GROMACS .gro file of C-alpha atoms in nm:
model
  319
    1UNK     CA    1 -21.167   4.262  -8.420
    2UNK     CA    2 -21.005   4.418  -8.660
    3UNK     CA    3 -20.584   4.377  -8.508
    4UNK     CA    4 -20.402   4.190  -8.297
    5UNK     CA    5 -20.049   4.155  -8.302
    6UNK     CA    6 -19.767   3.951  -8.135
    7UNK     CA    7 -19.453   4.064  -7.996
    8UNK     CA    8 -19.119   3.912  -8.164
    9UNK     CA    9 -18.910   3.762  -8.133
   10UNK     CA   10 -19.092   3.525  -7.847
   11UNK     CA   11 -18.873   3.478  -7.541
   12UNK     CA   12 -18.712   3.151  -7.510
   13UNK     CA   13 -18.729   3.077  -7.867
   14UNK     CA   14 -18.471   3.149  -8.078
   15UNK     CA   15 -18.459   3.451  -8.369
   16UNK     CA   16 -18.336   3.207  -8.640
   17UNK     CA   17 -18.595   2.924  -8.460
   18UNK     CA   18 -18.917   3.197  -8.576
   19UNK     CA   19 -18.981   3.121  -8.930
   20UNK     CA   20 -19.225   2.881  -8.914
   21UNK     CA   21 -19.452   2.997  -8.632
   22UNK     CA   22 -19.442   3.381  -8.808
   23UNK     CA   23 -19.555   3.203  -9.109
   24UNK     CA   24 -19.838   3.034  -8.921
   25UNK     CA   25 -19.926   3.338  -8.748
   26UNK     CA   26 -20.203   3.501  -9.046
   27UNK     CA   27 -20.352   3.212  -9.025
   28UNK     CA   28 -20.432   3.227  -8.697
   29UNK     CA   29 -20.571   3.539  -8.671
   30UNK     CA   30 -20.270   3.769  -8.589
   31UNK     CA   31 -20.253   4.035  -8.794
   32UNK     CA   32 -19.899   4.249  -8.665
   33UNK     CA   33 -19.603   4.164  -8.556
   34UNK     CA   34 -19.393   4.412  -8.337
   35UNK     CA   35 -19.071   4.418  -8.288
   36UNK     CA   36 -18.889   4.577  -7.939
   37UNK     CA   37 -18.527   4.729  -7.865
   38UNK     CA   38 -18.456   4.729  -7.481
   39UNK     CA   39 -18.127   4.457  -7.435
   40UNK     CA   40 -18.234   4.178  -7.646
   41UNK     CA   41 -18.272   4.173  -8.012
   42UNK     CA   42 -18.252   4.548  -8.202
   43UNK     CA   43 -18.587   4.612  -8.317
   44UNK     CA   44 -18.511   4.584  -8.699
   45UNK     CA   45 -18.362   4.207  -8.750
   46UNK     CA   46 -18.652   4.052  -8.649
   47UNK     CA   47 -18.879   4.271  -8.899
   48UNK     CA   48 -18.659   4.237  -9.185
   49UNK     CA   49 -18.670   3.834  -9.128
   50UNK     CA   50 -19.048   3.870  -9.083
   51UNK     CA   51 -19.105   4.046  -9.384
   52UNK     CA   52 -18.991   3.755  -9.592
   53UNK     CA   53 -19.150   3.493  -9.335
   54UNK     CA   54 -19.461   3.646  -9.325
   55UNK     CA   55 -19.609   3.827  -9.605
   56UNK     CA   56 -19.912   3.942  -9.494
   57UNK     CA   57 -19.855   4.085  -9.171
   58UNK     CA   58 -19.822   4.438  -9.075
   59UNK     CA   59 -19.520   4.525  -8.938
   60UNK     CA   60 -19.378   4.732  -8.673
   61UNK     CA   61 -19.090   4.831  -8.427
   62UNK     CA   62 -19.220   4.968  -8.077
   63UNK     CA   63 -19.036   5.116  -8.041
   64UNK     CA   64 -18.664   5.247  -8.163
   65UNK     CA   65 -18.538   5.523  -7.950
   66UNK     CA   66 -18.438   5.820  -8.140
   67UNK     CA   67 -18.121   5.874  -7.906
   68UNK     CA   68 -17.906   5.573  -8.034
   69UNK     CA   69 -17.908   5.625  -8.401
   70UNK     CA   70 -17.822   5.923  -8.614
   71UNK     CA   71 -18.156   6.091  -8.747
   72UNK     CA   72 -18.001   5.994  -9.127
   73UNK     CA   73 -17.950   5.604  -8.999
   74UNK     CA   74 -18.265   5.615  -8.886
   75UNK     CA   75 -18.423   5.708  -9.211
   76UNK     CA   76 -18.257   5.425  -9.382
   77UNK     CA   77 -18.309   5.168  -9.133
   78UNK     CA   78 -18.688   5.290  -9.195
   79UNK     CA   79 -18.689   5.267  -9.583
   80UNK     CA   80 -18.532   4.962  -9.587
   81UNK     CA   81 -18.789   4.808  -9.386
   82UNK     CA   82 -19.058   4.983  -9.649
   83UNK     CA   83 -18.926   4.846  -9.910
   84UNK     CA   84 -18.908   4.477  -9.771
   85UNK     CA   85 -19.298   4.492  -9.687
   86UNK     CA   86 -19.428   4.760  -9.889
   87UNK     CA   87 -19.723   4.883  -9.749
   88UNK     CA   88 -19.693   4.674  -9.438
   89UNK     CA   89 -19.445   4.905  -9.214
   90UNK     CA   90 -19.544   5.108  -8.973
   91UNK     CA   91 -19.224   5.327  -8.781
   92UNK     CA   92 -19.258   5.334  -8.439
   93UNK     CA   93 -19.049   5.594  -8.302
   94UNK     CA   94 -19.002   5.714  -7.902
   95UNK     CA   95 -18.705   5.840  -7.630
   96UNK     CA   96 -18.696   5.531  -7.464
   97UNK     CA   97 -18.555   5.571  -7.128
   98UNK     CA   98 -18.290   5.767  -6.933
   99UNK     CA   99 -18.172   5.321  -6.864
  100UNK     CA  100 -18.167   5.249  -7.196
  101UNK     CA  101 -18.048   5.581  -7.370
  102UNK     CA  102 -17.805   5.717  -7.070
  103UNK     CA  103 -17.715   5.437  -6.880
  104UNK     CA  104 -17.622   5.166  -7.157
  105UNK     CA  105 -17.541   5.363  -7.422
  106UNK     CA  106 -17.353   5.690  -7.292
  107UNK     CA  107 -17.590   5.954  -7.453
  108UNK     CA  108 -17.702   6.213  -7.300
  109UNK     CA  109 -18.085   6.159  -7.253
  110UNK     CA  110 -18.162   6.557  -7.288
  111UNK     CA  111 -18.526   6.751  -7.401
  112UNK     CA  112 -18.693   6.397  -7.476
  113UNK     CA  113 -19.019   6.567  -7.616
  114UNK     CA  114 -18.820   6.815  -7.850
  115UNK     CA  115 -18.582   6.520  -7.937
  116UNK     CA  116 -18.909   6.278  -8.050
  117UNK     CA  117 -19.084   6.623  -8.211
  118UNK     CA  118 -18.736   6.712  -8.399
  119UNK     CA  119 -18.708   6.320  -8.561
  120UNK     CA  120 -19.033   6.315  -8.619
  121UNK     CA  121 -19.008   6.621  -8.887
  122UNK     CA  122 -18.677   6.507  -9.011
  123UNK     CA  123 -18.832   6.184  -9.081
  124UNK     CA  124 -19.133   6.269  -9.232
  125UNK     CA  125 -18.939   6.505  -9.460
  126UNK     CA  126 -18.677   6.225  -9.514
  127UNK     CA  127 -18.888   5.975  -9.618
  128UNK     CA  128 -19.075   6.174  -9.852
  129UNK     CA  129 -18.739   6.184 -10.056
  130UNK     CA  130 -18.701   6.531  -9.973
  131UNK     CA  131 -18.338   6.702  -9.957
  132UNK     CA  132 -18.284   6.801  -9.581
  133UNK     CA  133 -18.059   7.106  -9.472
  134UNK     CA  134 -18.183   7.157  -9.145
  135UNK     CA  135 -18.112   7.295  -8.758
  136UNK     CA  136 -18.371   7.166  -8.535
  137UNK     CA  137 -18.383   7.209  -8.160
  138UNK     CA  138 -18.175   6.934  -8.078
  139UNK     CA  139 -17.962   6.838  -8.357
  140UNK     CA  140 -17.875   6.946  -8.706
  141UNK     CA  141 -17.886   6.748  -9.048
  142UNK     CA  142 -17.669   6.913  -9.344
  143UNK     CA  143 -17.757   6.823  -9.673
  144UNK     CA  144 -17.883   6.457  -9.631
  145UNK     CA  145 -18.084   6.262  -9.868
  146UNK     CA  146 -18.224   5.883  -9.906
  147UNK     CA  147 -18.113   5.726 -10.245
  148UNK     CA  148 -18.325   5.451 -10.206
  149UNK     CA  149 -18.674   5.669 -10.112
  150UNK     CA  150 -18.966   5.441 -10.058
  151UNK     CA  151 -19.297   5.413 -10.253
  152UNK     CA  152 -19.492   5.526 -10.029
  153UNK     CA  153 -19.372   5.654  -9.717
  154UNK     CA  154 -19.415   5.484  -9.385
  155UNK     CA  155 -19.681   5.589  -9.112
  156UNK     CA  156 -19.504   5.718  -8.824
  157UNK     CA  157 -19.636   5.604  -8.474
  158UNK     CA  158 -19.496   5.773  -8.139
  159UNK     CA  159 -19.423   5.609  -7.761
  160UNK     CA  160 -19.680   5.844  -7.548
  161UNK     CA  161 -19.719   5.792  -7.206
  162UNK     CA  162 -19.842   6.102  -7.098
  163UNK     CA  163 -20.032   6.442  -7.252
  164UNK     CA  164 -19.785   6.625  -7.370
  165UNK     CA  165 -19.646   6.326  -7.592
  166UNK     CA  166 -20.000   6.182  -7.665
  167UNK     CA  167 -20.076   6.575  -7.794
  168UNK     CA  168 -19.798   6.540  -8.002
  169UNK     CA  169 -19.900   6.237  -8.150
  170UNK     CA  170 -20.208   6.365  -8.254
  171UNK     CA  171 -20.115   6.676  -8.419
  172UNK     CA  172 -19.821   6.567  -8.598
  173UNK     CA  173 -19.819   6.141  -8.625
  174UNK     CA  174 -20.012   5.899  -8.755
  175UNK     CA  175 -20.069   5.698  -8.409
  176UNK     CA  176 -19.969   5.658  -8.074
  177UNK     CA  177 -19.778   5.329  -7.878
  178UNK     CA  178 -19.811   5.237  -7.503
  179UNK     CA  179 -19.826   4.984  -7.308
  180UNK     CA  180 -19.797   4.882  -6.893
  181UNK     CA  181 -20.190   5.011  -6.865
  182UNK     CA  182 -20.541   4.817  -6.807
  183UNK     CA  183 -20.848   4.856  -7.016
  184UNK     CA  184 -20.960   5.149  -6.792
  185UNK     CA  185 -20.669   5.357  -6.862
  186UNK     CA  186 -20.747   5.341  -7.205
  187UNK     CA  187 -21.026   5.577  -7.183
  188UNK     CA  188 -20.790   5.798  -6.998
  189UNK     CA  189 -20.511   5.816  -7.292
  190UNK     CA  190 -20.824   5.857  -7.555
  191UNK     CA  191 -20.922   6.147  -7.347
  192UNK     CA  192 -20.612   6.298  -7.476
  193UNK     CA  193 -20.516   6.149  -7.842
  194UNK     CA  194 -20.895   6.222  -7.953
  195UNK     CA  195 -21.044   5.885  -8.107
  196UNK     CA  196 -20.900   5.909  -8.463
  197UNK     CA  197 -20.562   5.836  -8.403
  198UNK     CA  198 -20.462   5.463  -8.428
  199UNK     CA  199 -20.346   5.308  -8.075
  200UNK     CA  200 -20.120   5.031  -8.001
  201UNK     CA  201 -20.056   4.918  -7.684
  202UNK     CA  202 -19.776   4.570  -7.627
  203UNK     CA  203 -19.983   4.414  -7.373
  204UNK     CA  204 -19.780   4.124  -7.112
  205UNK     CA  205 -20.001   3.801  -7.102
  206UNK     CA  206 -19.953   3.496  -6.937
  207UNK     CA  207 -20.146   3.209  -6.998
  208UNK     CA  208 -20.181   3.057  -6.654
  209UNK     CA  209 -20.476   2.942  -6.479
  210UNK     CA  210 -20.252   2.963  -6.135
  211UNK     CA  211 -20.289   3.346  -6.076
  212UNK     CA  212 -20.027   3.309  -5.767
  213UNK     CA  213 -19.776   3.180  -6.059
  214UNK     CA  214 -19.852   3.519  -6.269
  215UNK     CA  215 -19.833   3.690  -5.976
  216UNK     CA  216 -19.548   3.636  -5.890
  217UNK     CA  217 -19.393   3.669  -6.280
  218UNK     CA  218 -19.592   4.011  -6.289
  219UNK     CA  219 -19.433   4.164  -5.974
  220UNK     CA  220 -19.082   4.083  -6.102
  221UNK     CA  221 -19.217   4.287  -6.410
  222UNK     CA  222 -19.336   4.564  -6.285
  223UNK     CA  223 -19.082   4.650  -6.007
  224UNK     CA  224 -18.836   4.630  -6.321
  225UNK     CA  225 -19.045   4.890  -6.535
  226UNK     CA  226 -19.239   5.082  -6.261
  227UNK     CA  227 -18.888   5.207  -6.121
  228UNK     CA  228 -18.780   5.405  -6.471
  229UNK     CA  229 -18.862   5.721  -6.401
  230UNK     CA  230 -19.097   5.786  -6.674
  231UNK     CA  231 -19.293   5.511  -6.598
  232UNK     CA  232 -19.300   5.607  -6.258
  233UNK     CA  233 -19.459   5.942  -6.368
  234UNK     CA  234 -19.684   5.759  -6.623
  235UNK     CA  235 -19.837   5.606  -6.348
  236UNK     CA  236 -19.912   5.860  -6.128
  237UNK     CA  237 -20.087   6.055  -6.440
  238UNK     CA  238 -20.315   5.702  -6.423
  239UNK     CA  239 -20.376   5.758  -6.094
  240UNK     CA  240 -20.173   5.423  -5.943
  241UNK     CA  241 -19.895   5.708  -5.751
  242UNK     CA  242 -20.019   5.615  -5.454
  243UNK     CA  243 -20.039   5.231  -5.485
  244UNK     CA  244 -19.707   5.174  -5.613
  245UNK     CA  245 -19.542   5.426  -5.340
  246UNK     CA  246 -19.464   5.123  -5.101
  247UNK     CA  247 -19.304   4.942  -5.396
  248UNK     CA  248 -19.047   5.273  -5.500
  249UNK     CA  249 -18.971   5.390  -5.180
  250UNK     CA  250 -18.820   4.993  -5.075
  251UNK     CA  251 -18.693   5.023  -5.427
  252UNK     CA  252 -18.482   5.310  -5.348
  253UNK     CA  253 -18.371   5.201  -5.034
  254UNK     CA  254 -18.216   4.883  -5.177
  255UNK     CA  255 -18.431   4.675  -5.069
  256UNK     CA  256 -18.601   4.468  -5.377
  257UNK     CA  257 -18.745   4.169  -5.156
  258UNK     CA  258 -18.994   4.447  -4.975
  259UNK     CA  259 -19.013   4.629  -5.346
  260UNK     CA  260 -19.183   4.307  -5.474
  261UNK     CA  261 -19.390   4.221  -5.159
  262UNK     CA  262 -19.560   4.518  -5.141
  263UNK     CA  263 -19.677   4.561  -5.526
  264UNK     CA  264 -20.078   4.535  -5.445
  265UNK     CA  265 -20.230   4.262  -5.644
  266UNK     CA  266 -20.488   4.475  -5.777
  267UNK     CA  267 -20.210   4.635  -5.941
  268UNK     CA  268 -20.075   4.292  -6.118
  269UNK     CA  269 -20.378   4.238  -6.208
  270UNK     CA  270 -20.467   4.546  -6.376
  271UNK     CA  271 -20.127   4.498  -6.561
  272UNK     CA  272 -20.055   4.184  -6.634
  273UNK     CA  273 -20.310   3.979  -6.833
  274UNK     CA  274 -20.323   3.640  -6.728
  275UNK     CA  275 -20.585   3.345  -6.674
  276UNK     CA  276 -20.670   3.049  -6.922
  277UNK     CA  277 -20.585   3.145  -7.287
  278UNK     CA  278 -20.968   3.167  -7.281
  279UNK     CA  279 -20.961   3.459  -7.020
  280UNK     CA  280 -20.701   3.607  -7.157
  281UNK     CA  281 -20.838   3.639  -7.471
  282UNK     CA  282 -21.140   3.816  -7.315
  283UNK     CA  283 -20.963   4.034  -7.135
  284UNK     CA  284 -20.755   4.181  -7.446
  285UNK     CA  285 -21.105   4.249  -7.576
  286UNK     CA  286 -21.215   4.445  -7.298
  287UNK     CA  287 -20.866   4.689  -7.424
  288UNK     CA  288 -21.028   4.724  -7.736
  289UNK     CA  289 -21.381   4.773  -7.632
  290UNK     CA  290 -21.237   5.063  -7.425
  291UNK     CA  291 -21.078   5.201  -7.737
  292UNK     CA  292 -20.765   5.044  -7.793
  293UNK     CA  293 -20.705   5.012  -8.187
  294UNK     CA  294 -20.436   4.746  -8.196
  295UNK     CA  295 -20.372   4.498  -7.863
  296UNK     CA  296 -20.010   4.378  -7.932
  297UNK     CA  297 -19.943   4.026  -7.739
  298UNK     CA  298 -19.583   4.013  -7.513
  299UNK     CA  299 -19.628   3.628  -7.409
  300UNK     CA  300 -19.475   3.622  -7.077
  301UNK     CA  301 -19.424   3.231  -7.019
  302UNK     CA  302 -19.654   3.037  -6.822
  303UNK     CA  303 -19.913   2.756  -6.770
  304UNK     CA  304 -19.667   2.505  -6.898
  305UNK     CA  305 -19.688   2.629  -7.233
  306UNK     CA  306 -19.402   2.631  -7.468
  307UNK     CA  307 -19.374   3.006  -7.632
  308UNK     CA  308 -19.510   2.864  -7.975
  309UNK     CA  309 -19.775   2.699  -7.799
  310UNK     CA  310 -19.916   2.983  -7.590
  311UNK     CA  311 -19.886   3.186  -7.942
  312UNK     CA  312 -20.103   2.931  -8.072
  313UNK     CA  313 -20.349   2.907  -7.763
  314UNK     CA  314 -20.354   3.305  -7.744
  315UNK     CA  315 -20.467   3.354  -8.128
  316UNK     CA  316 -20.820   3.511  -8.200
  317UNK     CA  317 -20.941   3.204  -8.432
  318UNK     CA  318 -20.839   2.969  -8.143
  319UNK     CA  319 -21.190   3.046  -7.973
   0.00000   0.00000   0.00000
């Protein structure tokens, strides 16, 4: 296998408590490391520390919404992060979700497509060192340009959950990032991208022989993701509407007990990787045998492992 990359930074370890395991992690097998921006960390911290900590691994955000930064802060978050690991960054760029973007951070979470298809062409033009004096759909840039204009500019990766994003992705970016889907749907988002684009996909594993335990982890999970709306919708596109029906309709009514009871475990299962590190390490496999270019590990904790241990136990040279 060509990729495999690890979500940072791990929960229950510390950001500043990373540098040795992200230096360990090449060794190991890993080849990415990904950062996220939901309530934790912002995506970029960890990547910048990484870049330093670990020289030889390719690294990514998946993703930064393009809501709560300015188009021109974007750009220089981006170059910065080129210039730390030339080479190595890949920008991984999406809308997020009406939560994140509306909810927490008072923006108006408007034309999502437009707004990812607008940033897209800024930042390809921005990044490229290019002058830009622009009125796109959704916003405007007037006369902006980088002073510090990377080497080489950075591939640009969307979010895509469903065709009209994945399409998108194809014709215009150098990749495509999901995530929440089992080795079968796969197939179904190739059916769309085409098979050259690179795809990522964060993929939740827990390390636990006691499939009751991930259970149970997995349905607190997915209630808490399945609800968004545009996972919601991703779902039904995968054909899992009617299976999770039971769990959004006791969602809506307030009642999250019932929401979690009636998540089918066929469903956790499909989503949630989880067995011996041995299984799970299969499993991940059988994403990539189904086309998935780069499996990126979330370790959800389990099994009695400490974080760093289940990193260690979850490598590809640990079989």
């Amino acid at each position: 296998m060509s990729r495999w990359g690890l979500t940072i930074p791990l929960t229950g370890l510390a950001l500043a408590e990373h540098r040795e395991l992200v230096a360990e992690l090449s060794g190991l097998g890993y080849t990415d490391a990904w950062s996220a921006e939901t309530n934790g960390t912002d995506a970029f911290t960890p990547l910048a520390l990484a870049s330093q900590w670990g020289p030889e691994l390719r690294l990514g955000p998946a993703i930064v919404p393009v809501y709560t930064r300015g188009p021109a802060l974007l750009a220089q978050h981006a170059a910065t992060l080129a210039d730390l690991a030339p080479g190595r960054f890949v920008l991984g760029i999406g809308t997020s979700s009406d939560t994140i973007v509306q909810r927490w951070n008072g923006i108006a979470f408007d034309e999502p497509y437009k707004r990812v298809r607008d940033t897209l062409r800024f930042l390809r033009k921005a990044l490229a060192g290019e002058k830009v004096k622009e009125e796109y759909d959704t916003f405007a840039v007037k006369g902006f340009k980088l002073d510090n204009v990377p080497a080489a500019a950075p591939p640009i990766v969307l979010a895509a959950l469903r065709p009209g994003m994945l399409r998108l992705a194809a014709r215009e970016a150098d990749g495509a990032i999901t995530n929440w889907l089992a080795p079968k749907d796969v197939r179904t988002v190739r059916g769309v991208l085409g098979d050259g684009p690179e795809l990522i996909a964060r993929l939740f594993v827990c390390p636990t022989a006691d499939a009751a335990e991930a259970r149970a982890i997995g349905r607190w999970m997915i209630a808490a993701y399945m609800t968004v709306p545009v996972y919601r919708a991703f779902h039904e596109w995968l054909g899992r509407g009617e299976a999770l029906r039971p769990m959004n309709e006791a969602w809506a009514a307030g009642d999250r007990k019932k929401a979690l009871e009636v998540i089918p475990d066929e469903v956790v299962d499909d989503l949630i990787v989880h067995g011996s590190p041995e299984a799970c390490r299969a499993r991940v496999r059988e994403y990539v045998d189904s086309g998935l270019t780069t499996p990126v590990l979330a370790v959800v904790p389990g099994g009695g492992l400490s974080p760093v241990e289940a990193v260690r136990a979850l490598a590809p040279n640990a079989d």
